[in-house]
Coordinates of C-alpha atoms and ligand atoms in Angstrom, one line a residue:
M1 CA -2.8 -8.7 -7.3
H2 CA -6.2 -9.8 -6.2
S3 CA -5.5 -11.4 -2.9
V4 CA -5.2 -9.8 0.5
D5 CA -1.5 -10.4 1.1
A6 CA 1.4 -8.5 2.7
T7 CA 1.6 -6.1 -0.2
T8 CA -2.1 -5.4 0.0
E9 CA -1.9 -4.8 3.7
Q10 CA 1.1 -2.4 3.1
M11 CA -0.9 -0.5 0.5
I12 CA -4.0 -0.3 2.6
R13 CA -1.8 1.4 5.3
S14 CA 0.2 3.7 3.1
V15 CA -2.4 4.6 0.4
L16 CA -5.1 5.2 2.9
A17 CA -2.7 7.2 5.1
Y18 CA -1.9 9.4 2.1
A19 CA -5.6 9.8 1.3
E20 CA -6.3 10.7 4.9
N21 CA -3.6 13.3 4.9
R22 CA -4.9 14.8 1.7
L23 CA -8.4 14.9 3.0
R24 CA -7.2 16.7 6.1
L25 CA -5.6 19.5 4.1
D26 CA -7.5 22.7 5.0
P27 CA -6.9 24.7 2.9
V28 CA -5.6 22.6 0.0
P29 CA -2.3 24.1 -1.3
L30 CA -2.3 25.4 -4.9
D31 CA 0.8 23.6 -6.3
K32 CA 2.1 24.0 -9.8
G33 CA 1.0 22.3 -13.0
S34 CA 3.2 22.7 -16.0
R35 CA 6.5 20.8 -16.0
D36 CA 9.2 20.0 -18.4
P37 CA 8.4 16.5 -19.8
A38 CA 12.1 15.6 -19.4
E39 CA 11.9 16.3 -15.7
L40 CA 8.8 14.1 -15.4
D41 CA 10.4 11.4 -17.5
A42 CA 13.4 11.3 -15.2
A43 CA 11.1 11.1 -12.2
L44 CA 9.3 8.0 -13.5
R45 CA 12.2 6.3 -15.1
G46 CA 12.3 2.5 -14.5
L47 CA 9.0 2.3 -12.7
L48 CA 6.8 1.0 -15.5
G49 CA 8.1 -2.3 -16.8
E50 CA 7.9 -6.1 -16.7
D51 CA 8.7 -6.2 -13.0
G52 CA 6.8 -4.6 -10.2
H53 CA 8.1 -2.3 -7.5
D54 CA 7.5 -1.8 -3.8
P55 CA 4.2 0.2 -3.5
D56 CA 5.7 2.7 -1.1
Q57 CA 8.4 3.5 -3.6
V58 CA 5.8 4.1 -6.3
L59 CA 3.6 6.1 -4.0
G60 CA 6.6 8.1 -2.9
V61 CA 7.3 9.2 -6.5
Y62 CA 3.6 10.1 -6.9
A63 CA 3.6 12.1 -3.6
A64 CA 6.9 13.8 -4.2
L65 CA 6.9 14.5 -7.9
L66 CA 3.6 13.9 -9.6
A67 CA 1.1 15.3 -7.2
P68 CA 2.8 18.7 -6.8
A69 CA 2.9 18.9 -10.6
V70 CA -0.9 19.2 -10.7
I71 CA -2.5 22.5 -9.8
S72 CA -5.1 21.7 -7.2
A73 CA -8.5 22.7 -8.7
D74 CA -10.0 22.2 -5.2
S75 CA -7.7 24.8 -3.6
P76 CA -9.6 28.0 -2.6
R77 CA -6.8 29.8 -4.4
F78 CA -7.8 28.2 -7.7
L79 CA -9.7 31.0 -9.3
G80 CA -9.2 30.3 -13.0
F81 CA -11.2 28.3 -15.7
I82 CA -13.9 26.6 -13.7
P83 CA -12.6 25.4 -10.3
A84 CA -13.7 22.4 -8.3
A85 CA -14.5 22.1 -4.6
P86 CA -15.6 18.6 -3.8
T87 CA -17.0 18.2 -0.3
K88 CA -15.1 16.0 2.2
A89 CA -18.1 13.6 2.2
S90 CA -18.2 13.4 -1.6
L91 CA -14.4 12.6 -1.7
L92 CA -14.7 9.9 0.9
F93 CA -17.7 8.3 -0.7
D94 CA -16.0 8.5 -4.1
M95 CA -13.2 6.4 -2.6
L96 CA -15.7 3.9 -1.3
I97 CA -17.5 3.6 -4.6
S98 CA -14.1 2.9 -6.3
C99 CA -13.1 0.4 -3.7
A100 CA -16.4 -1.5 -4.2
S101 CA -16.3 -1.2 -8.0
I102 CA -19.9 0.1 -7.9
Q103 CA -21.2 0.5 -11.5
G104 CA -24.5 1.9 -12.6
I105 CA -25.2 0.4 -16.0
S106 CA -28.6 -1.4 -15.6
W107 CA -31.2 -1.9 -13.0
L108 CA -30.7 -5.6 -13.2
E109 CA -27.1 -5.2 -12.0
A110 CA -27.2 -2.0 -9.9
A111 CA -30.7 -1.1 -8.7
G112 CA -29.4 0.3 -5.4
A113 CA -26.9 2.7 -6.9
I114 CA -29.2 3.8 -9.7
H115 CA -32.1 4.4 -7.3
A116 CA -30.0 6.8 -5.2
E117 CA -28.6 8.5 -8.3
N118 CA -32.1 9.0 -9.7
Q119 CA -33.1 10.6 -6.4
V120 CA -30.4 13.2 -7.0
L121 CA -31.6 13.7 -10.7
R122 CA -35.1 14.1 -9.4
L123 CA -34.0 16.8 -6.9
L124 CA -32.3 18.7 -9.8
A125 CA -35.3 18.3 -12.0
D126 CA -37.5 19.6 -9.2
K127 CA -35.2 22.6 -8.8
A128 CA -35.5 23.3 -12.5
G129 CA -39.3 22.8 -12.4
M130 CA -39.1 20.0 -15.0
P131 CA -42.1 17.6 -15.1
A132 CA -42.5 14.3 -13.2
S133 CA -41.6 12.5 -16.4
A134 CA -38.1 14.0 -16.5
G135 CA -35.1 11.7 -16.0
G136 CA -31.7 10.8 -17.4
C137 CA -28.3 9.8 -16.1
F138 CA -25.0 11.0 -14.9
V139 CA -22.2 11.2 -17.5
S140 CA -18.6 12.1 -17.4
G141 CA -18.9 15.9 -18.1
G142 CA -20.7 18.7 -19.7
S143 CA -19.2 17.8 -23.1
A144 CA -20.5 14.2 -23.0
A145 CA -23.9 15.5 -21.8
N146 CA -24.2 18.1 -24.6
L147 CA -23.3 15.5 -27.2
S148 CA -25.7 12.9 -25.8
A149 CA -28.6 15.5 -25.6
L150 CA -28.1 17.1 -28.9
A151 CA -27.8 13.7 -30.6
V152 CA -31.4 13.2 -29.4
A153 CA -32.4 16.6 -30.6
R154 CA -31.1 15.9 -34.1
E155 CA -32.9 12.5 -34.2
M156 CA -36.2 14.1 -33.2
A157 CA -35.7 16.7 -36.0
K158 CA -35.1 14.0 -38.5
R159 CA -38.6 12.7 -37.8
R160 CA -39.8 15.8 -39.6
G161 CA -38.1 14.5 -42.7
T162 CA -34.6 15.2 -44.0
R163 CA -34.1 16.6 -47.5
P164 CA -31.3 15.0 -49.6
G165 CA -27.9 16.4 -48.6
Q166 CA -29.5 18.4 -45.8
R167 CA -27.4 19.3 -42.7
W168 CA -29.3 20.0 -39.5
R169 CA -28.5 23.2 -37.6
A170 CA -28.9 24.5 -34.1
L171 CA -29.3 28.1 -33.0
V172 CA -26.7 29.2 -30.4
S173 CA -25.3 32.3 -28.9
A174 CA -21.8 33.5 -29.7
E175 CA -21.0 32.6 -26.1
A176 CA -22.0 28.9 -26.3
H177 CA -19.4 26.6 -24.8
S178 CA -16.7 25.2 -27.1
S179 CA -18.1 21.7 -26.4
V180 CA -21.4 22.7 -28.0
H181 CA -19.5 23.6 -31.3
N182 CA -17.6 20.4 -31.0
T183 CA -20.8 18.5 -30.6
L184 CA -22.3 20.1 -33.6
R185 CA -19.3 19.2 -35.7
L186 CA -19.4 15.6 -34.5
L187 CA -23.1 15.4 -35.3
E188 CA -22.5 16.9 -38.7
M189 CA -24.7 19.8 -37.7
D190 CA -24.0 23.5 -38.3
A191 CA -24.5 26.5 -35.9
L192 CA -26.7 29.4 -36.5
V193 CA -24.8 31.8 -34.3
V194 CA -26.7 34.7 -33.0
A195 CA -24.4 37.5 -31.7
T196 CA -26.0 40.0 -29.3
G197 CA -24.8 43.3 -28.1
D198 CA -24.5 42.3 -24.5
H199 CA -23.5 38.7 -25.1
R200 CA -26.8 37.3 -23.7
L201 CA -29.0 35.4 -26.1
T202 CA -32.6 36.5 -25.9
G203 CA -35.9 35.3 -27.3
P204 CA -36.4 38.4 -29.6
A205 CA -32.8 38.0 -30.9
A206 CA -33.4 34.4 -31.7
R207 CA -36.7 35.1 -33.3
G208 CA -35.2 37.8 -35.4
A209 CA -32.4 35.5 -36.5
I210 CA -34.8 32.7 -37.5
E211 CA -37.1 35.2 -39.4
A212 CA -34.1 36.5 -41.3
D213 CA -32.7 33.0 -42.0
G214 CA -33.0 31.5 -45.4
D215 CA -33.5 28.0 -44.2
P216 CA -35.3 27.9 -40.9
G217 CA -36.6 24.4 -41.6
S218 CA -33.2 23.0 -41.1
L219 CA -33.1 24.1 -37.5
A220 CA -33.3 21.3 -35.0
A221 CA -32.6 23.0 -31.7
V222 CA -32.2 26.1 -29.7
I223 CA -29.2 25.8 -27.4
A224 CA -29.3 28.2 -24.4
T225 CA -26.6 28.6 -21.9
A226 CA -27.4 29.0 -18.2
G227 CA -24.2 30.5 -17.0
T228 CA -21.6 31.1 -19.8
T229 CA -18.2 29.8 -19.0
N230 CA -16.3 33.0 -19.7
A231 CA -18.7 35.5 -18.0
G232 CA -21.5 33.7 -16.2
I233 CA -24.3 35.0 -18.3
I234 CA -27.7 33.3 -18.2
D235 CA -29.5 33.5 -21.5
D236 CA -33.1 34.6 -21.7
L237 CA -34.4 31.1 -21.1
A238 CA -38.1 32.0 -21.0
G239 CA -37.9 33.9 -24.3
L240 CA -35.9 31.2 -25.9
A241 CA -38.4 28.6 -24.7
E242 CA -41.1 30.6 -26.4
V243 CA -39.2 30.7 -29.7
A244 CA -38.4 27.0 -29.5
R245 CA -42.1 26.3 -29.0
E246 CA -43.2 28.6 -31.9
H247 CA -40.8 26.8 -34.3
D248 CA -41.1 23.3 -32.9
L249 CA -37.5 23.2 -31.9
W250 CA -35.7 21.2 -29.2
L251 CA -34.7 23.4 -26.3
H252 CA -31.3 22.4 -24.8
V253 CA -30.1 24.2 -21.7
D254 CA -26.4 24.0 -21.0
G255 CA -26.0 24.7 -17.3
A256 CA -22.8 22.8 -16.9
Y257 CA -21.3 25.6 -14.9
G258 CA -24.2 27.8 -13.9
G259 CA -27.0 25.3 -13.4
A260 CA -26.0 24.7 -9.8
A261 CA -27.1 28.2 -9.0
L262 CA -30.7 27.0 -9.4
L263 CA -30.3 26.2 -5.7
A264 CA -29.4 29.8 -4.9
P265 CA -32.4 31.9 -4.1
S266 CA -30.7 35.2 -4.9
V267 CA -30.3 34.3 -8.6
R268 CA -33.1 31.7 -9.1
P269 CA -35.3 34.2 -10.9
A270 CA -32.7 34.5 -13.7
F271 CA -33.4 30.9 -14.6
A272 CA -37.1 31.5 -15.3
G273 CA -38.0 29.4 -18.3
I274 CA -35.6 26.5 -17.6
E275 CA -38.7 24.4 -16.8
H276 CA -39.4 24.2 -20.5
A277 CA -36.1 22.6 -21.4
D278 CA -36.2 19.4 -23.4
S279 CA -32.8 18.6 -22.1
F280 CA -30.8 20.2 -19.3
V281 CA -27.2 19.7 -18.2
V282 CA -25.5 20.6 -14.9
D283 CA -22.0 19.5 -13.9
P284 CA -21.9 18.5 -10.2
H285 CA -18.1 18.3 -10.6
K286 CA -18.2 22.1 -11.0
W287 CA -20.5 24.0 -8.7
L288 CA -22.3 21.1 -6.9
F289 CA -19.1 20.2 -5.1
A290 CA -18.7 16.6 -6.4
P291 CA -15.5 15.0 -7.4
Y292 CA -14.5 14.5 -11.0
D293 CA -16.1 13.4 -13.2
C294 CA -19.8 14.0 -12.9
A295 CA -22.4 15.7 -15.1
A296 CA -26.1 15.4 -14.6
L297 CA -28.1 15.0 -17.8
L298 CA -31.9 15.4 -17.7
Y299 CA -34.5 14.9 -20.4
R300 CA -38.0 16.2 -20.3
D301 CA -39.1 13.0 -22.1
P302 CA -36.5 10.3 -21.4
A303 CA -38.2 7.9 -23.8
L304 CA -36.9 9.9 -26.7
A305 CA -33.3 9.6 -25.4
R306 CA -33.9 5.8 -24.9
F307 CA -35.0 5.6 -28.5
V308 CA -31.7 7.2 -29.6
H309 CA -29.2 5.8 -27.2
T310 CA -30.2 2.2 -26.3
Q311 CA -27.6 -0.2 -27.4
D312 CA -28.8 -3.5 -28.9
A313 CA -26.8 -6.7 -28.5
G314 CA -27.9 -10.3 -27.7
Y315 CA -26.1 -10.3 -24.4
L316 CA -27.9 -7.0 -23.4
D317 CA -31.4 -8.3 -24.2
V318 CA -31.8 -9.4 -20.6
I319 CA -31.6 -5.8 -19.3
H320 CA -34.1 -4.6 -21.8
E321 CA -36.7 -7.4 -21.4
R322 CA -37.7 -6.0 -18.0
P323 CA -40.3 -3.3 -18.5
G324 CA -40.3 -0.4 -16.2
E325 CA -36.7 -0.7 -15.1
W326 CA -34.4 2.3 -15.4
N327 CA -31.1 1.6 -17.2
P328 CA -28.8 4.7 -17.2
T329 CA -26.9 3.2 -20.1
D330 CA -29.9 4.0 -22.3
Y331 CA -29.8 7.7 -21.8
A332 CA -26.4 8.7 -23.2
Y333 CA -23.8 7.5 -25.6
H334 CA -22.2 5.1 -23.2
L335 CA -22.6 1.5 -22.0
T336 CA -20.4 0.9 -19.0
R337 CA -20.5 3.6 -16.4
R338 CA -19.4 4.1 -12.8
A339 CA -22.1 5.2 -10.5
R340 CA -20.6 8.6 -10.5
G341 CA -23.7 10.3 -9.0
M342 CA -23.2 8.4 -5.7
P343 CA -20.7 10.7 -4.1
L344 CA -23.0 13.6 -4.7
W345 CA -25.9 11.6 -3.3
F346 CA -24.0 10.7 -0.1
S347 CA -22.8 14.3 0.4
L348 CA -26.3 15.8 -0.2
C349 CA -27.7 13.3 2.4
V350 CA -24.9 14.2 4.9
Y351 CA -25.0 18.0 4.6
G352 CA -28.5 18.7 3.3
V353 CA -29.5 20.8 0.4
R354 CA -29.6 24.0 2.5
A355 CA -25.8 23.8 3.0
Y356 CA -25.3 23.5 -0.7
A357 CA -27.5 26.5 -1.4
A358 CA -25.5 28.5 1.2
A359 CA -22.1 27.4 -0.3
I360 CA -23.3 28.4 -3.8
E361 CA -24.5 31.8 -2.4
T362 CA -21.1 32.3 -0.9
A363 CA -19.4 32.2 -4.3
I364 CA -22.0 34.5 -5.7
G365 CA -21.3 36.9 -2.8
L366 CA -17.6 36.7 -3.4
A367 CA -18.2 37.8 -7.0
R368 CA -20.3 40.8 -5.9
Q369 CA -17.7 41.8 -3.3
A370 CA -14.9 41.4 -5.8
A371 CA -16.8 43.7 -8.2
H372 CA -17.1 46.2 -5.3
E373 CA -13.3 46.0 -4.6
I374 CA -12.6 46.5 -8.3
A375 CA -14.7 49.6 -8.3
L376 CA -12.7 51.0 -5.4
R377 CA -9.5 50.9 -7.4
D378 CA -8.9 53.6 -10.0
Y379 CA -6.5 51.4 -12.0
L380 CA -9.2 48.7 -12.5
Q381 CA -12.4 48.6 -14.4
L382 CA -15.2 46.1 -14.3
V383 CA -16.0 44.7 -17.7
R384 CA -19.6 43.8 -16.7
E385 CA -21.5 43.3 -13.5
P386 CA -21.2 39.6 -12.5
G387 CA -24.4 37.6 -12.8
L388 CA -23.2 34.5 -11.1
S389 CA -19.7 33.8 -9.7
I390 CA -17.4 35.0 -12.5
V391 CA -15.9 38.5 -12.6
L392 CA -14.3 40.0 -15.7
F393 CA -12.2 43.2 -15.2
R394 CA -9.4 45.1 -16.9
R395 CA -6.3 46.7 -15.6
L396 CA -6.2 50.1 -17.4
G397 CA -3.1 50.5 -19.5
W398 CA -2.1 46.8 -19.5
E399 CA -1.2 44.8 -22.6
P400 CA -1.6 41.0 -22.8
A401 CA 2.0 40.5 -21.7
D402 CA 1.3 42.4 -18.5
Y403 CA -1.6 40.1 -17.6
A404 CA 0.5 37.0 -18.4
R405 CA 3.3 38.2 -16.2
W406 CA 0.9 39.1 -13.3
A407 CA -0.8 35.7 -13.6
A408 CA 2.5 33.8 -13.7
R409 CA 3.8 35.6 -10.6
L410 CA 0.6 34.9 -8.8
L411 CA 1.1 31.2 -9.4
D412 CA 4.9 31.3 -8.8
D413 CA 4.2 32.9 -5.4
Q414 CA 1.4 30.4 -4.7
V415 CA -1.1 33.2 -4.3
A416 CA -3.7 32.2 -6.9
F417 CA -4.2 30.5 -10.2
M418 CA -5.9 33.1 -12.4
P419 CA -5.1 32.9 -16.1
P420 CA -6.4 35.8 -18.1
T421 CA -9.1 35.5 -20.7
T422 CA -10.3 37.5 -23.7
W423 CA -13.4 39.5 -24.0
D424 CA -14.4 41.1 -27.3
G425 CA -10.9 40.5 -28.5
E426 CA -9.3 42.2 -25.4
T427 CA -7.2 40.4 -22.9
V428 CA -8.8 40.9 -19.4
A429 CA -8.5 39.4 -15.9
R430 CA -11.1 36.9 -14.7
F431 CA -12.1 35.6 -11.3
A432 CA -14.0 32.3 -11.3
F433 CA -15.3 31.8 -7.7
L434 CA -16.6 28.5 -6.5
H435 CA -14.8 27.4 -3.3
P436 CA -16.8 28.7 -0.4
H437 CA -13.5 29.2 1.6
T438 CA -11.9 31.6 -0.8
P439 CA -11.1 34.6 1.5
M440 CA -11.8 38.2 0.6
E441 CA -8.3 39.0 1.7
L442 CA -7.0 36.9 -1.1
V443 CA -9.2 38.8 -3.6
S444 CA -7.8 42.1 -2.3
E445 CA -4.2 40.8 -2.5
V446 CA -4.7 39.7 -6.1
L447 CA -6.2 43.1 -7.0
D448 CA -3.4 45.0 -5.1
R449 CA -0.8 43.2 -7.1
M450 CA -2.1 44.9 -10.2
A451 CA -1.4 48.4 -8.9
Ligands
LIG509 C1 -21.2 26.0 -20.0 C2 -20.3 24.8 -20.2 N1 -20.7 23.8 -20.9 C3 -20.0 22.7 -21.1 C4 -18.8 22.5 -20.5 C5 -18.0 21.3 -20.7 O1 -18.0 20.5 -19.5 P1 -16.9 19.4 -19.3 O2 -15.6 20.2 -19.2 O3 -17.3 18.8 -18.0 O4 -16.9 18.5 -20.4 C6 -18.3 23.6 -19.6 C7 -17.0 23.4 -19.0 O5 -16.5 24.4 -18.4 C8 -19.1 24.7 -19.5 O6 -18.7 25.7 -18.7

């Protein structure tokens, strides 16, 4: 298993050949996800047991039966949820990082990888306008980043003193991501949910909610979203920063999806105020074109995160007895971590930041053009003007079952993956653009199929 023998040589040939072919797919086909478990059971029968099998046989089962049973999030036809579109450079380098078992736990073990990752974090902090002190680490996703950041926010609030039996709370908009609510539950915190008419949380709305609240002293944080998942709405970050400052609250900005658009000049003004964030999350595995799984987590004052997250153990003393060294393990609720920021670092170095900005602008442009195409069709209606790369629209006269049938047919015909969503209780259609190669003809075809 660990020597370079005939089986290893065979796998190097066949697995790398498969990876090469996959990398050369342009465009990546959509494929289909959901399968009958019995069908998958039958496909895998006998493979996992005491005795091994020929690697080509196992790879063959993967290639023929498992891979096509996964919808390709990196296909330009994947227009649902939040797609992925890792660059070729990032995919290749991800493979290299895996082959070399590159980890990024402590400076003692992994200074090279951590230094490169930190350069990317610095770039993101600069784009957000965060101070020179800002820093953090890459974690597995926005959910992990939100949990890690809000754990710090809660600990900082506790420094103000906790009343017996008190639960801490965070102010959020009704559009905050589900992972935020999950985080609050895990941290035994409650949400002060502020619903606004147009679904965008503003400073005045937050201030009003705090003033009307019976227990404002139990608030620990204001959680803003920079690009809501369902509609791409950027909250009033400047206004919320002001409110957070007035009430001595931690400002957390969840930009897991939308934060990448900081690089896009056409929408950068909408992020004004993000520079005041105490913690900020952006997922490169979404709109910064990195492979799964990769979220960037930045703190304004990383020492606070270190205070909360550093793990103490005799065998770890050696990494903490070296002043000034950066240990990513200390900035989130993890210990072992792969250097998951490295594929992004490599890709940014290869293509340059300008190419990223252009690719992000392309998705924003697709959303604007799609809105225009929707306006041209009398059977369609835009739910709201897109702010980033998500477009919500309705087909007049349709019931939820009609949307479900239309979406199922799009997938069956391998045209697009575009599950419907709900908006104010109504089932509507939703484009989530991200891949820069999604063609406008595809958008038109999807819309024409609703006629
Ligand atoms: C705004 C927002 N926050 C958090 C998350 C959770 O991120 P992840 O799925 O990487 O855990 C998402 C995912 O779509 C998101 O859009």
